[in-house]
Amino acid sequence: KKMKFTVTIANALYETIQKPYLEPISPAIGAIFAPIYVMAGKVNDALGFGDETACLFMLLVWLGMPLMLLGRYVPSGFMRTFYTMAIGMFFSAIVFQWQILHSIVVALASYIGILILPRKLSSYFSFIMAFGYLAIVHFWRMEVDYLGWSLDFSTLQMLTTLKVIAVPFNINDGYKKKKLEKDGIKGRFNPKKDEKGNPQNKMFADHYDFALDRVPNLLEYFGFIFFFPCVLSGPVYEMKDYLIYVYADHLPSSIVDVLKQVGFGVLNLGLYAVVSPHFPGAEILTPEFVQNCDSYLQLIYSVWGCAIFLRTKYFIGWYFAQAACVIGGFGYTPESEDKWEAIDQADLVGVECSVCPRDQVNNWNKNVARWLKRYCYTRISDLTKRRGNMKNMLYTYTISAFWHGFYPGYYMMWASYAFVQEVHKNIFRFNRRVKFFSEEEYSGKKWTIKIIIWNILGFIVSHGALSYFTASFQLLALDTSIAFFNSVYWIGHIILAVFVIVSYML
């Protein structure tokens, strides 16, 4: 019923706004960009992308690298802000034409809310409004392209949603930070208790670090929303980092890090070209394929290959976008272990070589994971009294699934993986409590047979769980997901249930 109601709203908007006013201008926009589309078509034919929109998308991501190099010589302040915003809007208009207006409308509504609403209320307004608009977009996409993986403006809208939500929270955190500092308290969260047994303050480090001391002006705000090297594929970044970049007189650089990002991008592009023809998820993740497998080893190999194929698609865009950011000097964080943490979205080695579910999640889509932590997990309820709240984790994974869309497969995967994370946390705490491993073994400073065997088992279990539960993420629909899990007798879910029970008994 909710889906029909939302689709009805989408249909009403289509009939009253899109059809009479926006669709008629599509031919004119298409004519303006026609030479670009012709060139992209020729490149697509030469490279064999198979999808002209995807090819155009990647060409613009690659074009971001020389344009960010040029941006180093644009004067800081107004000129650099306008430069990054104008190119980002141009890129978005080329790919999505008039549909860029969806992102502009949501961003403008959130900015008006910041100006006229009470600080705390503006944060909630932006959260509900942006996700509500995204819900309409997702339902409309399901209506017109059910189970499709085509590239459309919903990608841009998903990234815009995260950015417009973050800003009012940052502004509200800025007022909290000023109040704490006025009272003589450093606002970063301090877990140590005071004389009464309470935490010394309740402001988390990330809330403190990314707090804004003023409301950005409209140019800064839209420059942040449409920052061109990240506007199409991510990574998601913070307003404070963007303001540091556009007003910096001296921008950092690192040829080694640029080559690293480009190298991983090329590696994933090659993996995708090699792997994708052999692991079509729609054919492999079916009862028929499972029944025709010669062995369990073939089944495991095929499901694992589908999961790798899914990840390489995202890694390609992320690594090249990160390369563009490093070329331009955006996202440098000298105080962190990873010097480019602000734009560090992808970690191929961290995901593919991880030995526990926590590392898989933390190294996959890293900036979105940080966003979920900063604006969901640490704000759902008070975590200063109890860390690692299961309720917060379930709500956060639900929001993550909501952000991806409304296909049941998303919710099946994230709900299951929330319990995988909980099992890992309980086992980790048990190992620490009984001191099964020394601190040197945990930190990797000391390698013993015991820790090597543990890591090998962790690798197999973690990647087996990720590949198994990712099946519903790829299949999307409830019926096909259930059919696949029926064909393997829900073996992964049964093992997970046993682990959940045992972990809570430890």
JSON list of C-alpha atoms in Angstrom, two decimals, residues 382-491:
[
{"chain": "A", "resi": 382, "resn": "ASP", "atom": "CA", "xyz": [22.98, 7.95, 23.60]},
{"chain": "A", "resi": 383, "resn": "LEU", "atom": "CA", "xyz": [26.12, 5.88, 23.02]},
{"chain": "A", "resi": 384, "resn": "THR", "atom": "CA", "xyz": [28.24, 7.59, 25.64]},
{"chain": "A", "resi": 385, "resn": "LYS", "atom": "CA", "xyz": [26.83, 5.25, 28.26]},
{"chain": "A", "resi": 386, "resn": "ARG", "atom": "CA", "xyz": [26.90, 2.04, 26.23]},
{"chain": "A", "resi": 387, "resn": "ARG", "atom": "CA", "xyz": [29.11, 1.50, 23.20]},
{"chain": "A", "resi": 388, "resn": "GLY", "atom": "CA", "xyz": [28.25, -0.94, 20.42]},
{"chain": "A", "resi": 389, "resn": "ASN", "atom": "CA", "xyz": [24.46, -0.69, 20.75]},
{"chain": "A", "resi": 390, "resn": "MET", "atom": "CA", "xyz": [22.68, -3.43, 18.74]},
{"chain": "A", "resi": 391, "resn": "LYS", "atom": "CA", "xyz": [19.58, -1.25, 18.27]},
{"chain": "A", "resi": 392, "resn": "ASN", "atom": "CA", "xyz": [21.69, 1.51, 16.73]},
{"chain": "A", "resi": 393, "resn": "MET", "atom": "CA", "xyz": [23.36, -1.00, 14.44]},
{"chain": "A", "resi": 394, "resn": "LEU", "atom": "CA", "xyz": [20.04, -2.43, 13.18]},
{"chain": "A", "resi": 395, "resn": "TYR", "atom": "CA", "xyz": [18.60, 1.04, 12.60]},
{"chain": "A", "resi": 396, "resn": "THR", "atom": "CA", "xyz": [21.77, 2.10, 10.80]},
{"chain": "A", "resi": 397, "resn": "TYR", "atom": "CA", "xyz": [21.74, -0.93, 8.50]},
{"chain": "A", "resi": 398, "resn": "THR", "atom": "CA", "xyz": [18.03, -0.29, 7.81]},
{"chain": "A", "resi": 399, "resn": "ILE", "atom": "CA", "xyz": [18.83, 3.30, 6.82]},
{"chain": "A", "resi": 400, "resn": "SER", "atom": "CA", "xyz": [21.62, 2.00, 4.59]},
{"chain": "A", "resi": 401, "resn": "ALA", "atom": "CA", "xyz": [19.20, -0.38, 2.87]},
{"chain": "A", "resi": 402, "resn": "PHE", "atom": "CA", "xyz": [16.63, 2.44, 2.58]},
{"chain": "A", "resi": 403, "resn": "TRP", "atom": "CA", "xyz": [19.29, 4.60, 0.91]},
{"chain": "A", "resi": 404, "resn": "HIS", "atom": "CA", "xyz": [20.00, 1.89, -1.65]},
{"chain": "A", "resi": 405, "resn": "GLY", "atom": "CA", "xyz": [16.32, 1.42, -2.49]},
{"chain": "A", "resi": 406, "resn": "PHE", "atom": "CA", "xyz": [13.27, -0.68, -1.67]},
{"chain": "A", "resi": 407, "resn": "TYR", "atom": "CA", "xyz": [14.02, -4.00, -3.25]},
{"chain": "A", "resi": 408, "resn": "PRO", "atom": "CA", "xyz": [13.62, -6.70, -0.56]},
{"chain": "A", "resi": 409, "resn": "GLY", "atom": "CA", "xyz": [17.05, -8.10, -1.45]},
{"chain": "A", "resi": 410, "resn": "TYR", "atom": "CA", "xyz": [18.75, -5.06, 0.07]},
{"chain": "A", "resi": 411, "resn": "TYR", "atom": "CA", "xyz": [16.98, -5.53, 3.40]},
{"chain": "A", "resi": 412, "resn": "MET", "atom": "CA", "xyz": [17.61, -9.27, 3.45]},
{"chain": "A", "resi": 413, "resn": "MET", "atom": "CA", "xyz": [21.33, -8.66, 3.02]},
{"chain": "A", "resi": 414, "resn": "TRP", "atom": "CA", "xyz": [21.77, -5.78, 5.48]},
{"chain": "A", "resi": 415, "resn": "ALA", "atom": "CA", "xyz": [19.60, -7.34, 8.19]},
{"chain": "A", "resi": 416, "resn": "SER", "atom": "CA", "xyz": [21.59, -10.57, 7.95]},
{"chain": "A", "resi": 417, "resn": "TYR", "atom": "CA", "xyz": [24.90, -8.73, 7.97]},
{"chain": "A", "resi": 418, "resn": "ALA", "atom": "CA", "xyz": [23.93, -6.79, 11.07]},
{"chain": "A", "resi": 419, "resn": "PHE", "atom": "CA", "xyz": [23.80, -10.15, 12.89]},
{"chain": "A", "resi": 420, "resn": "VAL", "atom": "CA", "xyz": [27.10, -11.20, 11.27]},
{"chain": "A", "resi": 421, "resn": "GLN", "atom": "CA", "xyz": [28.64, -8.03, 12.74]},
{"chain": "A", "resi": 422, "resn": "GLU", "atom": "CA", "xyz": [27.08, -8.77, 16.13]},
{"chain": "A", "resi": 423, "resn": "VAL", "atom": "CA", "xyz": [28.54, -12.29, 16.14]},
{"chain": "A", "resi": 424, "resn": "HIS", "atom": "CA", "xyz": [31.97, -10.93, 15.30]},
{"chain": "A", "resi": 425, "resn": "LYS", "atom": "CA", "xyz": [31.72, -8.34, 18.08]},
{"chain": "A", "resi": 426, "resn": "ASN", "atom": "CA", "xyz": [30.69, -10.95, 20.68]},
{"chain": "A", "resi": 427, "resn": "ILE", "atom": "CA", "xyz": [33.46, -13.37, 19.69]},
{"chain": "A", "resi": 428, "resn": "PHE", "atom": "CA", "xyz": [36.01, -10.55, 19.67]},
{"chain": "A", "resi": 429, "resn": "ARG", "atom": "CA", "xyz": [34.98, -9.49, 23.17]},
{"chain": "A", "resi": 430, "resn": "PHE", "atom": "CA", "xyz": [35.13, -13.11, 24.37]},
{"chain": "A", "resi": 431, "resn": "ASN", "atom": "CA", "xyz": [38.64, -13.54, 22.98]},
{"chain": "A", "resi": 432, "resn": "ARG", "atom": "CA", "xyz": [39.74, -10.33, 24.70]},
{"chain": "A", "resi": 433, "resn": "ARG", "atom": "CA", "xyz": [38.12, -11.40, 27.98]},
{"chain": "A", "resi": 434, "resn": "VAL", "atom": "CA", "xyz": [39.74, -14.83, 28.13]},
{"chain": "A", "resi": 435, "resn": "LYS", "atom": "CA", "xyz": [42.96, -13.49, 26.54]},
{"chain": "A", "resi": 436, "resn": "PHE", "atom": "CA", "xyz": [42.97, -16.20, 23.89]},
{"chain": "A", "resi": 437, "resn": "PHE", "atom": "CA", "xyz": [45.35, -14.01, 21.88]},
{"chain": "A", "resi": 438, "resn": "SER", "atom": "CA", "xyz": [47.93, -11.56, 23.13]},
{"chain": "A", "resi": 439, "resn": "GLU", "atom": "CA", "xyz": [47.81, -7.86, 22.22]},
{"chain": "A", "resi": 440, "resn": "GLU", "atom": "CA", "xyz": [50.85, -8.37, 19.98]},
{"chain": "A", "resi": 441, "resn": "GLU", "atom": "CA", "xyz": [49.00, -11.09, 18.08]},
{"chain": "A", "resi": 442, "resn": "TYR", "atom": "CA", "xyz": [45.89, -8.92, 17.68]},
{"chain": "A", "resi": 443, "resn": "SER", "atom": "CA", "xyz": [47.90, -5.96, 16.43]},
{"chain": "A", "resi": 444, "resn": "GLY", "atom": "CA", "xyz": [49.90, -8.03, 13.95]},
{"chain": "A", "resi": 445, "resn": "LYS", "atom": "CA", "xyz": [53.20, -7.40, 15.71]},
{"chain": "A", "resi": 446, "resn": "LYS", "atom": "CA", "xyz": [53.62, -11.06, 16.57]},
{"chain": "A", "resi": 447, "resn": "TRP", "atom": "CA", "xyz": [52.71, -13.93, 14.25]},
{"chain": "A", "resi": 448, "resn": "THR", "atom": "CA", "xyz": [52.12, -17.39, 15.71]},
{"chain": "A", "resi": 449, "resn": "ILE", "atom": "CA", "xyz": [50.65, -20.58, 14.28]},
{"chain": "A", "resi": 450, "resn": "LYS", "atom": "CA", "xyz": [47.53, -19.94, 16.37]},
{"chain": "A", "resi": 451, "resn": "ILE", "atom": "CA", "xyz": [46.85, -16.46, 14.97]},
{"chain": "A", "resi": 452, "resn": "ILE", "atom": "CA", "xyz": [47.67, -17.55, 11.40]},
{"chain": "A", "resi": 453, "resn": "ILE", "atom": "CA", "xyz": [45.13, -20.39, 11.57]},
{"chain": "A", "resi": 454, "resn": "TRP", "atom": "CA", "xyz": [42.60, -18.02, 13.15]},
{"chain": "A", "resi": 455, "resn": "ASN", "atom": "CA", "xyz": [43.07, -15.47, 10.35]},
{"chain": "A", "resi": 456, "resn": "ILE", "atom": "CA", "xyz": [42.75, -18.14, 7.65]},
{"chain": "A", "resi": 457, "resn": "LEU", "atom": "CA", "xyz": [39.49, -19.35, 9.19]},
{"chain": "A", "resi": 458, "resn": "GLY", "atom": "CA", "xyz": [38.33, -15.74, 9.57]},
{"chain": "A", "resi": 459, "resn": "PHE", "atom": "CA", "xyz": [39.06, -15.06, 5.90]},
{"chain": "A", "resi": 460, "resn": "ILE", "atom": "CA", "xyz": [37.10, -18.11, 4.73]},
{"chain": "A", "resi": 461, "resn": "VAL", "atom": "CA", "xyz": [34.11, -17.49, 7.01]},
{"chain": "A", "resi": 462, "resn": "SER", "atom": "CA", "xyz": [33.97, -13.74, 6.39]},
{"chain": "A", "resi": 463, "resn": "HIS", "atom": "CA", "xyz": [34.18, -13.96, 2.60]},
{"chain": "A", "resi": 464, "resn": "GLY", "atom": "CA", "xyz": [31.86, -16.94, 2.51]},
{"chain": "A", "resi": 465, "resn": "ALA", "atom": "CA", "xyz": [29.27, -14.97, 4.48]},
{"chain": "A", "resi": 466, "resn": "LEU", "atom": "CA", "xyz": [29.73, -11.85, 2.35]},
{"chain": "A", "resi": 467, "resn": "SER", "atom": "CA", "xyz": [29.36, -13.75, -0.94]},
{"chain": "A", "resi": 468, "resn": "TYR", "atom": "CA", "xyz": [26.37, -15.75, 0.33]},
{"chain": "A", "resi": 469, "resn": "PHE", "atom": "CA", "xyz": [24.38, -12.83, 1.73]},
{"chain": "A", "resi": 470, "resn": "THR", "atom": "CA", "xyz": [25.28, -10.55, -1.21]},
{"chain": "A", "resi": 471, "resn": "ALA", "atom": "CA", "xyz": [23.24, -12.87, -3.47]},
{"chain": "A", "resi": 472, "resn": "SER", "atom": "CA", "xyz": [20.00, -11.16, -2.41]},
{"chain": "A", "resi": 473, "resn": "PHE", "atom": "CA", "xyz": [21.61, -7.75, -3.03]},
{"chain": "A", "resi": 474, "resn": "GLN", "atom": "CA", "xyz": [22.24, -8.78, -6.64]},
{"chain": "A", "resi": 475, "resn": "LEU", "atom": "CA", "xyz": [18.91, -10.54, -7.20]},
{"chain": "A", "resi": 476, "resn": "LEU", "atom": "CA", "xyz": [16.90, -7.66, -5.67]},
{"chain": "A", "resi": 477, "resn": "ALA", "atom": "CA", "xyz": [13.48, -9.32, -5.78]},
{"chain": "A", "resi": 478, "resn": "LEU", "atom": "CA", "xyz": [12.03, -11.34, -2.90]},
{"chain": "A", "resi": 479, "resn": "ASP", "atom": "CA", "xyz": [10.92, -14.34, -4.97]},
{"chain": "A", "resi": 480, "resn": "THR", "atom": "CA", "xyz": [14.25, -14.85, -6.75]},
{"chain": "A", "resi": 481, "resn": "SER", "atom": "CA", "xyz": [16.20, -14.36, -3.51]},
{"chain": "A", "resi": 482, "resn": "ILE", "atom": "CA", "xyz": [14.06, -16.91, -1.66]},
{"chain": "A", "resi": 483, "resn": "ALA", "atom": "CA", "xyz": [14.33, -19.31, -4.60]},
{"chain": "A", "resi": 484, "resn": "PHE", "atom": "CA", "xyz": [18.12, -19.13, -4.49]},
{"chain": "A", "resi": 485, "resn": "PHE", "atom": "CA", "xyz": [18.32, -19.58, -0.72]},
{"chain": "A", "resi": 486, "resn": "ASN", "atom": "CA", "xyz": [15.84, -22.47, -0.94]},
{"chain": "A", "resi": 487, "resn": "SER", "atom": "CA", "xyz": [18.07, -24.16, -3.49]},
{"chain": "A", "resi": 488, "resn": "VAL", "atom": "CA", "xyz": [20.99, -24.11, -1.03]},
{"chain": "A", "resi": 489, "resn": "TYR", "atom": "CA", "xyz": [18.71, -25.03, 1.93]},
{"chain": "A", "resi": 490, "resn": "TRP", "atom": "CA", "xyz": [19.33, -21.67, 3.67]},
{"chain": "A", "resi": 491, "resn": "ILE", "atom": "CA", "xyz": [22.62, -23.11, 4.85]}
]
